[in-house]
mmCIF file of C-alpha atoms and ligand atoms in Angstrom:
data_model
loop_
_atom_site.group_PDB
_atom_site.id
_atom_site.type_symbol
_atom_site.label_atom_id
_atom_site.label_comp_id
_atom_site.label_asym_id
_atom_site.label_seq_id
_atom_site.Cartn_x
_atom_site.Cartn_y
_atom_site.Cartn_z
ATOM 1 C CA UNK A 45 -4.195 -5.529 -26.768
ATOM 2 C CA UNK A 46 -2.478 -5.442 -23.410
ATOM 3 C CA UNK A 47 0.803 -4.949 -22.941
ATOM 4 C CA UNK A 48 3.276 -7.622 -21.456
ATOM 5 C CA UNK A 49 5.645 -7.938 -18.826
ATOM 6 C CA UNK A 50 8.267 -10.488 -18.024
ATOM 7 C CA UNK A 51 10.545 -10.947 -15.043
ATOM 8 C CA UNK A 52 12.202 -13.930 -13.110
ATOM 9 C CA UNK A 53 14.047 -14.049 -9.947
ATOM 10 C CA UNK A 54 16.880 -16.387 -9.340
ATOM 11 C CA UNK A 55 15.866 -19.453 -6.623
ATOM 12 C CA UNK A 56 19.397 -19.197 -4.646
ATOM 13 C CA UNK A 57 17.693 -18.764 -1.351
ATOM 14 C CA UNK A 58 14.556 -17.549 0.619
ATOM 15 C CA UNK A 59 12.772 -14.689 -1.050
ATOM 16 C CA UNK A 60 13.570 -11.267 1.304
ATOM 17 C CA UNK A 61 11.788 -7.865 1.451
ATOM 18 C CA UNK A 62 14.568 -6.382 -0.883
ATOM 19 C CA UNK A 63 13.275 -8.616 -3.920
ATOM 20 C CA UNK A 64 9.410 -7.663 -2.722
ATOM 21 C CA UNK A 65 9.946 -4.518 -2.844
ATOM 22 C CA UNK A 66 12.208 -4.104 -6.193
ATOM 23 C CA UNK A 67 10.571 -6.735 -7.721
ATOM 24 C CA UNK A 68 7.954 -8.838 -6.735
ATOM 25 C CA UNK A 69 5.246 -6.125 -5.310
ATOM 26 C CA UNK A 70 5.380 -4.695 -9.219
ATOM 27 C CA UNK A 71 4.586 -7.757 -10.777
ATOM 28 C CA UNK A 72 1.200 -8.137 -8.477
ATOM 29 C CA UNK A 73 0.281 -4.089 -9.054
ATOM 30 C CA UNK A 74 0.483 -4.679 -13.076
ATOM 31 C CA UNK A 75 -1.126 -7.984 -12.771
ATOM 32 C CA UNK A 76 -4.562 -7.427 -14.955
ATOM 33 C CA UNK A 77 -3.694 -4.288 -16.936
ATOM 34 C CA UNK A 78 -0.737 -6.208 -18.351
ATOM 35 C CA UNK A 79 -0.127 -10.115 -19.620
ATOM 36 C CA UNK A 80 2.285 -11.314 -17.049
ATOM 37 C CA UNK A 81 5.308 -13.845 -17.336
ATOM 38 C CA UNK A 82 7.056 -14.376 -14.050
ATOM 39 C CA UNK A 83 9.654 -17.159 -13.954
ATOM 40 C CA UNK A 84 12.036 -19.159 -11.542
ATOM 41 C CA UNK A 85 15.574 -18.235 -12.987
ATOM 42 C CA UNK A 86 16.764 -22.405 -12.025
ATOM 43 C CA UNK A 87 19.389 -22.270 -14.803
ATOM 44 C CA UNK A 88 20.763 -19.188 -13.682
ATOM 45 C CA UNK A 89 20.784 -20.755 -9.804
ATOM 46 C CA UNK A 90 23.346 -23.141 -11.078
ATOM 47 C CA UNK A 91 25.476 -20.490 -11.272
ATOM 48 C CA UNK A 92 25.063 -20.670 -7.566
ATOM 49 C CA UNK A 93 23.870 -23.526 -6.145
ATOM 50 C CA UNK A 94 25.630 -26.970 -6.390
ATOM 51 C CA UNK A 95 23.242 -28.600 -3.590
ATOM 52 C CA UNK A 96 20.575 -30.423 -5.890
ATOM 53 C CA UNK A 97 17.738 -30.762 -3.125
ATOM 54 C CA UNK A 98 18.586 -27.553 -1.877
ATOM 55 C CA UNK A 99 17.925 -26.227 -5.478
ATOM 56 C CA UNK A 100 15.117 -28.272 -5.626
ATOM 57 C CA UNK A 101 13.424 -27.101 -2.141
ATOM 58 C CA UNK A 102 14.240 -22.971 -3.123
ATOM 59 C CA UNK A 103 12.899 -23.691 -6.828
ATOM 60 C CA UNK A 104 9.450 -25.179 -5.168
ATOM 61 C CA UNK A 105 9.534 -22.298 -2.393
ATOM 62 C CA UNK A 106 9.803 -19.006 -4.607
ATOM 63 C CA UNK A 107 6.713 -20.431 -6.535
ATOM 64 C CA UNK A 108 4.460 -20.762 -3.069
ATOM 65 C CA UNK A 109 5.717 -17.647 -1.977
ATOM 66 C CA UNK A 110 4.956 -15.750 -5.653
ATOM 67 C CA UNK A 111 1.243 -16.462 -5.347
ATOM 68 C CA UNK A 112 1.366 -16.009 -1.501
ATOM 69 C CA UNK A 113 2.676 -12.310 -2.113
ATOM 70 C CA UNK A 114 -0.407 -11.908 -4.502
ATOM 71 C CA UNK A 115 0.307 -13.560 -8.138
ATOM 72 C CA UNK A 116 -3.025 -14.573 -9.638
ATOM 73 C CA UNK A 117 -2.234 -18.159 -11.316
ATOM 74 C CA UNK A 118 -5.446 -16.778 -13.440
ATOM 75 C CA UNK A 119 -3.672 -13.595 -14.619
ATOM 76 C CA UNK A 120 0.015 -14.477 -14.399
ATOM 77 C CA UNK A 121 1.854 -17.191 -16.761
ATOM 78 C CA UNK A 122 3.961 -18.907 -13.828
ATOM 79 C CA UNK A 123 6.673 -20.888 -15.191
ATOM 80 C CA UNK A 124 10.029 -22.494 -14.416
ATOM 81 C CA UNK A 125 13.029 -21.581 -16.652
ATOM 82 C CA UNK A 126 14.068 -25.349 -17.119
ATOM 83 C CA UNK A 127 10.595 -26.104 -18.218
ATOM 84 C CA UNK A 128 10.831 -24.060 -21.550
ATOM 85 C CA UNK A 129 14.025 -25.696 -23.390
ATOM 86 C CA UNK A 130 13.566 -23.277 -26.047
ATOM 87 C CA UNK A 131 15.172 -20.550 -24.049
ATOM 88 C CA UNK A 132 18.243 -21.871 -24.076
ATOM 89 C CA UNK A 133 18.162 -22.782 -27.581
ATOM 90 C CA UNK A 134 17.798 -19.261 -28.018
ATOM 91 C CA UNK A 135 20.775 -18.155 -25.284
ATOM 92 C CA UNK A 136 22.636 -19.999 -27.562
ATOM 93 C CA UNK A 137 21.670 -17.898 -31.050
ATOM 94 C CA UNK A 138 22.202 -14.846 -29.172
ATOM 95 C CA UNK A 139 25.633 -15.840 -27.593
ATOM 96 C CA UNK A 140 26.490 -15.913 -31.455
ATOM 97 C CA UNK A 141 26.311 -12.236 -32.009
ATOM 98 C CA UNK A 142 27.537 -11.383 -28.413
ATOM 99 C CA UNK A 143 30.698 -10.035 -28.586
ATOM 100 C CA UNK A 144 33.280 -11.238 -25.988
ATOM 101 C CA UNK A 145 33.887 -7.864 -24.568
ATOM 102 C CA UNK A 146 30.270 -7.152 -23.976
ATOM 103 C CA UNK A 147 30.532 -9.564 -21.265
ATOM 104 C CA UNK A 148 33.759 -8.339 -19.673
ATOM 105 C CA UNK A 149 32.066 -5.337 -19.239
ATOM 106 C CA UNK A 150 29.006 -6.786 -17.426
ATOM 107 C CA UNK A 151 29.427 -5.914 -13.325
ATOM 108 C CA UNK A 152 27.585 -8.772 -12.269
ATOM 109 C CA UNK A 153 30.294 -11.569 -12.875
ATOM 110 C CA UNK A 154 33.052 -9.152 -11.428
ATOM 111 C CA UNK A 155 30.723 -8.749 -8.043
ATOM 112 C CA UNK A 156 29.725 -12.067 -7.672
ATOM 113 C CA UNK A 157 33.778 -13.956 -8.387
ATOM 114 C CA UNK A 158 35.018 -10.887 -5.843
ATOM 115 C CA UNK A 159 32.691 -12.546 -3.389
ATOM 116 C CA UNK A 160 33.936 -16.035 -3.458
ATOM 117 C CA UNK A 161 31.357 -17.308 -6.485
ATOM 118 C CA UNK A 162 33.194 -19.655 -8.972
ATOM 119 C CA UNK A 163 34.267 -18.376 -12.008
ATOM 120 C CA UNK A 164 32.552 -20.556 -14.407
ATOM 121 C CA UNK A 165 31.700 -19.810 -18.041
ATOM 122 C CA UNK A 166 28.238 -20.284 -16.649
ATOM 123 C CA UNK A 167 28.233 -17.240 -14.869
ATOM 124 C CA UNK A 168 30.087 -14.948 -17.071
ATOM 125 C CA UNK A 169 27.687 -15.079 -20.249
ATOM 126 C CA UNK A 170 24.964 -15.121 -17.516
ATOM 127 C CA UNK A 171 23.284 -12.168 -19.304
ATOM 128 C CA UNK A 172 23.257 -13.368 -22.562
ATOM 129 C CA UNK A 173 21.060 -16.222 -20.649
ATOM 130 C CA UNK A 174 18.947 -13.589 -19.181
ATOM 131 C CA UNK A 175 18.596 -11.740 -22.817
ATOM 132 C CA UNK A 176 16.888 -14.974 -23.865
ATOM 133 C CA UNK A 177 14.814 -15.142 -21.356
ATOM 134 C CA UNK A 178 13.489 -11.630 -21.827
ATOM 135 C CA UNK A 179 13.473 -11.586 -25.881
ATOM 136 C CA UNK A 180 11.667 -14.791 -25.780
ATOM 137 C CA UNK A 181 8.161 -13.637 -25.079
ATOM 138 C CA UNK A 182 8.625 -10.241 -26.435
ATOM 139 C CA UNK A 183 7.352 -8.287 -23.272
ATOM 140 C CA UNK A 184 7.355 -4.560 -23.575
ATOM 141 C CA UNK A 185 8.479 -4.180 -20.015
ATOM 142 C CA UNK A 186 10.737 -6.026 -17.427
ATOM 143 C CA UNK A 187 9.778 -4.749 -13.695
ATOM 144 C CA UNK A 188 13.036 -5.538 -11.981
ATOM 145 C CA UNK A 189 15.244 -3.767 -9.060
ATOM 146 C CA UNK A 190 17.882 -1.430 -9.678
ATOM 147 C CA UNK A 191 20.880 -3.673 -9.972
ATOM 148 C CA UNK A 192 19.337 -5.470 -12.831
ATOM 149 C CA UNK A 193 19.186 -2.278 -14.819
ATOM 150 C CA UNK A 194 22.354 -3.102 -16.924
ATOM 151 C CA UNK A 195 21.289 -6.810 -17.565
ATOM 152 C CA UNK A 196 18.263 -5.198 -19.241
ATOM 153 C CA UNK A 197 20.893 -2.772 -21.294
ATOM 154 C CA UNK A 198 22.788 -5.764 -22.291
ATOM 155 C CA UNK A 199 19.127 -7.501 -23.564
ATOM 156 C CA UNK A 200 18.839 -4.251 -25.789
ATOM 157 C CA UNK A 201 21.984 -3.647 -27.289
ATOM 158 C CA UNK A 202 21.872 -8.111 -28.314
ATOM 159 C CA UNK A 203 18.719 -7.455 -29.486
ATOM 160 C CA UNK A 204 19.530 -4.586 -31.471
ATOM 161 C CA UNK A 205 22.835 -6.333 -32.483
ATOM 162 C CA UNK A 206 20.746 -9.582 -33.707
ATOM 163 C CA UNK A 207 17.932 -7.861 -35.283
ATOM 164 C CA UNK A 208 20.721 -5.264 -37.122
ATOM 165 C CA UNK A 209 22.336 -8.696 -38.382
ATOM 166 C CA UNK A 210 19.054 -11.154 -39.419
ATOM 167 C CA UNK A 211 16.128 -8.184 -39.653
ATOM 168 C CA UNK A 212 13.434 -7.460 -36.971
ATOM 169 C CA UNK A 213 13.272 -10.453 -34.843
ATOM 170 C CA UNK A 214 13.474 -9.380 -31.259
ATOM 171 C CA UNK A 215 11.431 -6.551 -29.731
ATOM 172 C CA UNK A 216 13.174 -4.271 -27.815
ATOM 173 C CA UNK A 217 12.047 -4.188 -23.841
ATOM 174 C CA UNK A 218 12.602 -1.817 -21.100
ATOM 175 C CA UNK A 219 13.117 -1.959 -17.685
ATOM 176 C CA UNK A 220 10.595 -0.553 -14.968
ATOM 177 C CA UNK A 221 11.529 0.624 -11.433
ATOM 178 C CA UNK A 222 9.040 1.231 -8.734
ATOM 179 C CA UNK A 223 9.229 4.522 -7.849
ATOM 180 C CA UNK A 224 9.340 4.151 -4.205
ATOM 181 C CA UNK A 225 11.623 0.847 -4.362
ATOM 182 C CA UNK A 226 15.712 2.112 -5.048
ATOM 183 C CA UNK A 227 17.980 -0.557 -3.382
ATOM 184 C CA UNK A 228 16.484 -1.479 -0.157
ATOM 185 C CA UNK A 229 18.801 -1.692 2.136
ATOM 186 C CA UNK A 230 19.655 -4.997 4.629
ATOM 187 C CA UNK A 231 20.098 -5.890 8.488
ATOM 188 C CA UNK A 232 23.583 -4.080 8.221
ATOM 189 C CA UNK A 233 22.743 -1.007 6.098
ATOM 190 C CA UNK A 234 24.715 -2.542 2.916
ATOM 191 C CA UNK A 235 21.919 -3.626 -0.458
ATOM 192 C CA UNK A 236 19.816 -6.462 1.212
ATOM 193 C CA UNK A 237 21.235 -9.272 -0.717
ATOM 194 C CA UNK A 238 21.058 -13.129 -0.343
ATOM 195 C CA UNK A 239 24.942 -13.638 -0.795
ATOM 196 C CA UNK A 240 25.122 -10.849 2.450
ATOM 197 C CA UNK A 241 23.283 -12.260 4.861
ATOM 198 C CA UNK A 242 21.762 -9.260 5.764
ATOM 199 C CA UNK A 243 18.095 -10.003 4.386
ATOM 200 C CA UNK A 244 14.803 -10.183 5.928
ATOM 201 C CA UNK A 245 12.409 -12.947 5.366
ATOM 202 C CA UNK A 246 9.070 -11.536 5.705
ATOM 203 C CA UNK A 247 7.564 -14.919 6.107
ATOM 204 C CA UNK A 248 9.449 -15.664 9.421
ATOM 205 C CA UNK A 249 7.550 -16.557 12.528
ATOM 206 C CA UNK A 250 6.743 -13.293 14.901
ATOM 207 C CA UNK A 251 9.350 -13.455 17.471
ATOM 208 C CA UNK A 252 12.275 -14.858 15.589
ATOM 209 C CA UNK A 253 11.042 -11.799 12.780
ATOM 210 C CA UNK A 254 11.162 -9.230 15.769
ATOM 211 C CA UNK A 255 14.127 -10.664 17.337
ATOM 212 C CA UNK A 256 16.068 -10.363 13.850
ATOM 213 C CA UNK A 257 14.838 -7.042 13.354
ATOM 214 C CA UNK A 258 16.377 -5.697 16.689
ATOM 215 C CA UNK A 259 19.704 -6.846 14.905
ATOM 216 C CA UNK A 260 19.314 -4.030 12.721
ATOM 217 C CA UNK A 261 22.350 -1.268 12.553
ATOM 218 C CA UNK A 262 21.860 1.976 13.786
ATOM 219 C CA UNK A 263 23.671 5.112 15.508
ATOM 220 C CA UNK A 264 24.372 5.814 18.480
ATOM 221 C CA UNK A 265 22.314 9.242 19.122
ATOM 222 C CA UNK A 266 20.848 9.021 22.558
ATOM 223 C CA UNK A 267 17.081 8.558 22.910
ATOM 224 C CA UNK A 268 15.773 11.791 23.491
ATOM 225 C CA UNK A 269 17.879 13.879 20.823
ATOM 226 C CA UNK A 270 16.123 14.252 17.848
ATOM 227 C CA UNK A 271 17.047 11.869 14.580
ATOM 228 C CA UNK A 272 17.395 11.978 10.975
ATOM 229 C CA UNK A 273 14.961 9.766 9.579
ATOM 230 C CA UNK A 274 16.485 9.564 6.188
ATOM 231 C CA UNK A 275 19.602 7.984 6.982
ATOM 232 C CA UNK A 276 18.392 5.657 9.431
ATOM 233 C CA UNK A 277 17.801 1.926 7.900
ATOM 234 C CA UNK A 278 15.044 1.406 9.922
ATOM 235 C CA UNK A 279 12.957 4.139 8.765
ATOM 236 C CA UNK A 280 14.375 3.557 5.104
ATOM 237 C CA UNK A 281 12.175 0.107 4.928
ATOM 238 C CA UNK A 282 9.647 1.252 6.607
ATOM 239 C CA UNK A 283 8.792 4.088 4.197
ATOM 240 C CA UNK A 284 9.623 1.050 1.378
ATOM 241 C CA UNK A 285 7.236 -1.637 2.581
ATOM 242 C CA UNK A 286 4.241 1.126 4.016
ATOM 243 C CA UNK A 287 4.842 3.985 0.766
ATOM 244 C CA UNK A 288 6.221 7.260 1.212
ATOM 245 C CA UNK A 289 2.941 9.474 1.387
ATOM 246 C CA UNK A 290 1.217 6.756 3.904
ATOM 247 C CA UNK A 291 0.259 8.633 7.026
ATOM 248 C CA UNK A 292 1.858 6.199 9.567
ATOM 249 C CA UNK A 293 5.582 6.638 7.435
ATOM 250 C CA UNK A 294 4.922 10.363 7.892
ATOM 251 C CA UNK A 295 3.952 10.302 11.545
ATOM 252 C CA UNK A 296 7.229 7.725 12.255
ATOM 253 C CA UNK A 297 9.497 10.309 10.391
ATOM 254 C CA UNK A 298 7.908 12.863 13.123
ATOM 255 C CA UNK A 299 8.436 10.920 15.879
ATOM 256 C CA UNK A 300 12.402 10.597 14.680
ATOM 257 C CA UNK A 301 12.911 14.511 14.370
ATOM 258 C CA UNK A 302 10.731 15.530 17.361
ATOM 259 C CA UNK A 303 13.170 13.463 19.789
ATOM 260 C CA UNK A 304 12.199 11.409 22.955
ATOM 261 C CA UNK A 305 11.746 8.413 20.311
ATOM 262 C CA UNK A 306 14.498 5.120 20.759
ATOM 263 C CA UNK A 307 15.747 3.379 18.309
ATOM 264 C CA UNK A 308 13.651 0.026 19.399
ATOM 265 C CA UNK A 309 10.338 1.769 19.607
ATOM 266 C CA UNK A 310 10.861 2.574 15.535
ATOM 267 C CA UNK A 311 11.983 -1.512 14.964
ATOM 268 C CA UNK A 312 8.836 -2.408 17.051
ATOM 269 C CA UNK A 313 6.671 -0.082 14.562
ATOM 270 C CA UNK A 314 8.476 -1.911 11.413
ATOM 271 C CA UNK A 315 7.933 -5.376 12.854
ATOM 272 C CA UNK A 316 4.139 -4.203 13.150
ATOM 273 C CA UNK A 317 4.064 -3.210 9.622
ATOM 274 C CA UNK A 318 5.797 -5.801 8.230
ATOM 275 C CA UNK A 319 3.232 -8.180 9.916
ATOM 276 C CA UNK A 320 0.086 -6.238 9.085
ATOM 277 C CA UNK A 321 1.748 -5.378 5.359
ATOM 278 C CA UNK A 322 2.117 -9.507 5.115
ATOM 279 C CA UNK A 323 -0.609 -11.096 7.108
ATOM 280 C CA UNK A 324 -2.548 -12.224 4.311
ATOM 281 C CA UNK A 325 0.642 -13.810 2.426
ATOM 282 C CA UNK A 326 1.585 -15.291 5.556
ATOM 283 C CA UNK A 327 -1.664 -17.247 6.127
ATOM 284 C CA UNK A 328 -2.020 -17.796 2.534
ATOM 285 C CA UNK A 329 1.413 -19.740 2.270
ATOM 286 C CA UNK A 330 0.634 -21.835 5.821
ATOM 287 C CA UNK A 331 -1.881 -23.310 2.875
ATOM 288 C CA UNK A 332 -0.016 -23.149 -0.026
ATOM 289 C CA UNK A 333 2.653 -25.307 1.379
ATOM 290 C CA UNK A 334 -0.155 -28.180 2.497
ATOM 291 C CA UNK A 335 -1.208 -27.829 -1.149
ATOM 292 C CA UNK A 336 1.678 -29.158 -3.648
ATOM 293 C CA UNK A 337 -1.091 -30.534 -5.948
ATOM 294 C CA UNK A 338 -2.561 -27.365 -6.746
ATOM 295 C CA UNK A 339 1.313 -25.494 -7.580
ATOM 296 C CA UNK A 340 2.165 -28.586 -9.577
ATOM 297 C CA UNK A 341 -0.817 -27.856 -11.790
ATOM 298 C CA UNK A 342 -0.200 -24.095 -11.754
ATOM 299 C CA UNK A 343 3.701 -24.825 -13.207
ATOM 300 C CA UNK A 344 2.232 -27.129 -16.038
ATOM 301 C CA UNK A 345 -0.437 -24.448 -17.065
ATOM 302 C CA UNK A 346 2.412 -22.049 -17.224
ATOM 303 C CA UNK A 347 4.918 -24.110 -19.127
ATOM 304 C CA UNK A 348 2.505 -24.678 -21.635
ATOM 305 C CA UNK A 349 1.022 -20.762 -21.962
ATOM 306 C CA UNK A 350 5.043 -20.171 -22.020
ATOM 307 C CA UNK A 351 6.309 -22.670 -24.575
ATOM 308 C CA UNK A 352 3.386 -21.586 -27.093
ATOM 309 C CA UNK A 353 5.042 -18.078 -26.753
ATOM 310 C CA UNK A 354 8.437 -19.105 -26.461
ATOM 311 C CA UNK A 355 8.070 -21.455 -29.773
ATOM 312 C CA UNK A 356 6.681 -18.733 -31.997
ATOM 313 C CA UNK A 357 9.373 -16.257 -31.068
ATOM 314 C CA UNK A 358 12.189 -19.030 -31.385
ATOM 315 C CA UNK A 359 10.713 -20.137 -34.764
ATOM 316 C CA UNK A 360 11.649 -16.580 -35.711
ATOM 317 C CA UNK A 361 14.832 -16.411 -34.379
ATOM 318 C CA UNK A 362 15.346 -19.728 -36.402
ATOM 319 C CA UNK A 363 14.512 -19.092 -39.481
ATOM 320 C CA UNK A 364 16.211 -15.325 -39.414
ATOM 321 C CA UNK A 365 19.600 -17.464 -39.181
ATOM 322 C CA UNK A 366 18.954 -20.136 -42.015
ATOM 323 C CA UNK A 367 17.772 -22.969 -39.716
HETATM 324 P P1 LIG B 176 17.709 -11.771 -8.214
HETATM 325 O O1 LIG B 176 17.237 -13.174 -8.068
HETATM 326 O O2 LIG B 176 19.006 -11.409 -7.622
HETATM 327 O O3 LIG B 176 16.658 -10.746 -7.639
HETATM 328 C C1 LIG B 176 15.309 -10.806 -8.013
HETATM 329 C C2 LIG B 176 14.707 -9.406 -8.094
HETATM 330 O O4 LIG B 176 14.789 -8.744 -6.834
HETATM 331 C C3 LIG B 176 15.388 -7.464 -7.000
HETATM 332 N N1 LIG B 176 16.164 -7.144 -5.784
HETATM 333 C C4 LIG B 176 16.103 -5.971 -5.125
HETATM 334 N N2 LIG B 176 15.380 -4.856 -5.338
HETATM 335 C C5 LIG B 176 15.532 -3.822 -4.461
HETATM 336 N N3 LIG B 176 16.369 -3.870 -3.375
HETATM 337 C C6 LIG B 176 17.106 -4.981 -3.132
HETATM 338 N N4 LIG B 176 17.901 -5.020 -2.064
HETATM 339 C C7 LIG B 176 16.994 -6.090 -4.006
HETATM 340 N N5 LIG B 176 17.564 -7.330 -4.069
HETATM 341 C C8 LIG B 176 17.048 -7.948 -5.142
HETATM 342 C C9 LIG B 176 16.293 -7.624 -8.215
HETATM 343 O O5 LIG B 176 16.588 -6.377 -8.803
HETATM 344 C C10 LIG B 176 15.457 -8.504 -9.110
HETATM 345 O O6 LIG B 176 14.513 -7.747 -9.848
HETATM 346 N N6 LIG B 176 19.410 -11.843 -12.882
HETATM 347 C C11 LIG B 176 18.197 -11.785 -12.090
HETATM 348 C C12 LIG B 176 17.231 -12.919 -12.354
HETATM 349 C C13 LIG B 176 16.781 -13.016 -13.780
HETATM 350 C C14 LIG B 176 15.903 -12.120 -14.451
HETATM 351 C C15 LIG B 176 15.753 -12.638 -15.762
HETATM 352 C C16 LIG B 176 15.246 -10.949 -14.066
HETATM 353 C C17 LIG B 176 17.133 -14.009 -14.649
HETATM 354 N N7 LIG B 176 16.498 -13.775 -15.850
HETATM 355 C C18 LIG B 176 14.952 -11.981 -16.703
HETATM 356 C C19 LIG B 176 14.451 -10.298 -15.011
HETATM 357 C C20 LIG B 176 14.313 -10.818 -16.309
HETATM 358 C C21 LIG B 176 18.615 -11.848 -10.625
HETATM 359 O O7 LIG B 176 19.654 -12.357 -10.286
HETATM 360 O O8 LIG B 176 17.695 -11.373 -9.761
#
């Protein structure tokens, strides 16, 4: 039997390289071996967003751009969080055996109130909402970026705590990192992040994509001297997006420690790659977007593959509590 995965990503905003390359690029490589569930996080967006059409508009958007970047409707279960009420029923089972101070520890709602995000109760047992999520199809792995690393933790230890409680309900994921991935960094050097404003949208026309990615921060060692590749942001997506044994990262990382080479001549080689790396994706959301029949029908096939699922493991949550 193959193996399953399950991941979501929250619709707060246009998808950027940083969640392709931590997240979204796994989900297409274990597309086939594994049984896929890939969700749009809309609950957990409320958190975030209080613009309903805008919600609306970024919910429709990260579906069109999942199967642009290469999910298979016929091999991935495609779903949107709101369309499988059972998870919340379970959210709530689990917030039951969550103690208060695993949530105080979580870093999550610390980052996100320092930055200006209300403090609502929403957002501070966020992760018990994202345990349910996981626990509810009973994947074996969760492909995710670093920073969701201790969300995954929390998943366990509820799990653990629940099944320790009621018996063995919940099977007990783990997280997978793409080896390449870490934290890629933004326009500004910091983690490319949404609530930054440093991201880049890989889907953005060619000049205003090359024009943004002149914007990115670099130092100030004069063209000819020679340059550390490592440090340098540029190079740092670059070796992300292309891999770090592809010949043309290797030859750029040359060119930066041989000398002679400008800062703008390595932003003109990432816009290249980022348009070659994305050209299919591009063209295949242009038709995507003229099709909303055809991701209507893929969201209804996937609520129903993911309620089936959902149902059997909620049943057993259920009746492990006395309901
Ligand atoms: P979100 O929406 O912030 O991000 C979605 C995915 O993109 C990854 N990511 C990155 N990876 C590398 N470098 C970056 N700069 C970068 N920025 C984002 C994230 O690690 C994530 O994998 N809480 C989740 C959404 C969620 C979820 C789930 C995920 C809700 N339920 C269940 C997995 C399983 C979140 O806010 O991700």
């Amino acid at each position: 039997m193959k193996k399953r995965i399950l991941s979501g990503i929250q619709p707060s905003g246009q998808l950027h390289l940083g969640n392709y390359a931590g997240a979204i690029r796994q989900f297409v490589e274990m597309q086939g071996e594994y049984e896929v569930y890939v969700f749009v996080a809309s609950y957990h967006a409320l958190t975030s967003t209080r613009d309903p059409e805008v919600l609306g508009n970024n919910i429709r958007q990260i579906v069109i751009d999942y199967i642009a970047f290469g999910l298979d409707p016929k091999q991935a279960n495609i779903y949107l969080q709101h369309d499988v009420p059972q998870v919340t029923e379970l959210s709530w089972i689990l917030s039951c055996v969550c103690p208060k101070h695993m949530m105080d520890k979580a870093t999550s709602y610390k980052d996100k109130t320092a930055k200006g995000l209300a403090a609502s109760i929403g957002l501070y047992t966020y992760p018990i909402l994202q345990a349910a999520d996981i626990l509810s199809v009973d994947p074996d792995f969760v492909p995710v970026g670093e920073d969701q690393i201790q969300h995954i933790e929390i998943t366990r230890d509820l799990a653990q705590k629940f099944n320790h409680h009621y018996g063995e309900v919940f099977k007990l994921p783990a997280h997978r990192i793409r080896a390449d991935a870490g934290v890629l960094p933004g326009l500004d050097g910091e983690k490319m992040s949404k609530s930054y404003g440093n991201t880049i949208d890989p889907f953005m026309p060619e000049k205003k994509l090359r024009k943004l990615l002149n914007k990115i921060v670099t130092d100030s060692t004069p063209m000819e001297d020679p340059k550390e590749p490592e440090t340098c942001t540029v190079y740092k997506i670059f070796k992300a997006i292309a891999g770090s044994d592809d010949q043309r990262t290797v030859d750029l990382a040359n060119q930066y420690r041989a000398g002679g080479m400008g800062y703008g001549h390595a932003k003109k080689a990432l816009a290249d790659l980022i348009l070659d790396h994305f050209g299919d994706a591009r063209k295949r959301r242009e038709e995507l977007m003229a099709d909303p029949g055809y991701v209507e029908k893929v969201l209804a096939d996937g609520a129903a593959a993911a309620r089936e699922k959902v149902g059997e493991v909620t049943e057993r949550a259920r009746k492990a509590v006395g309901l």
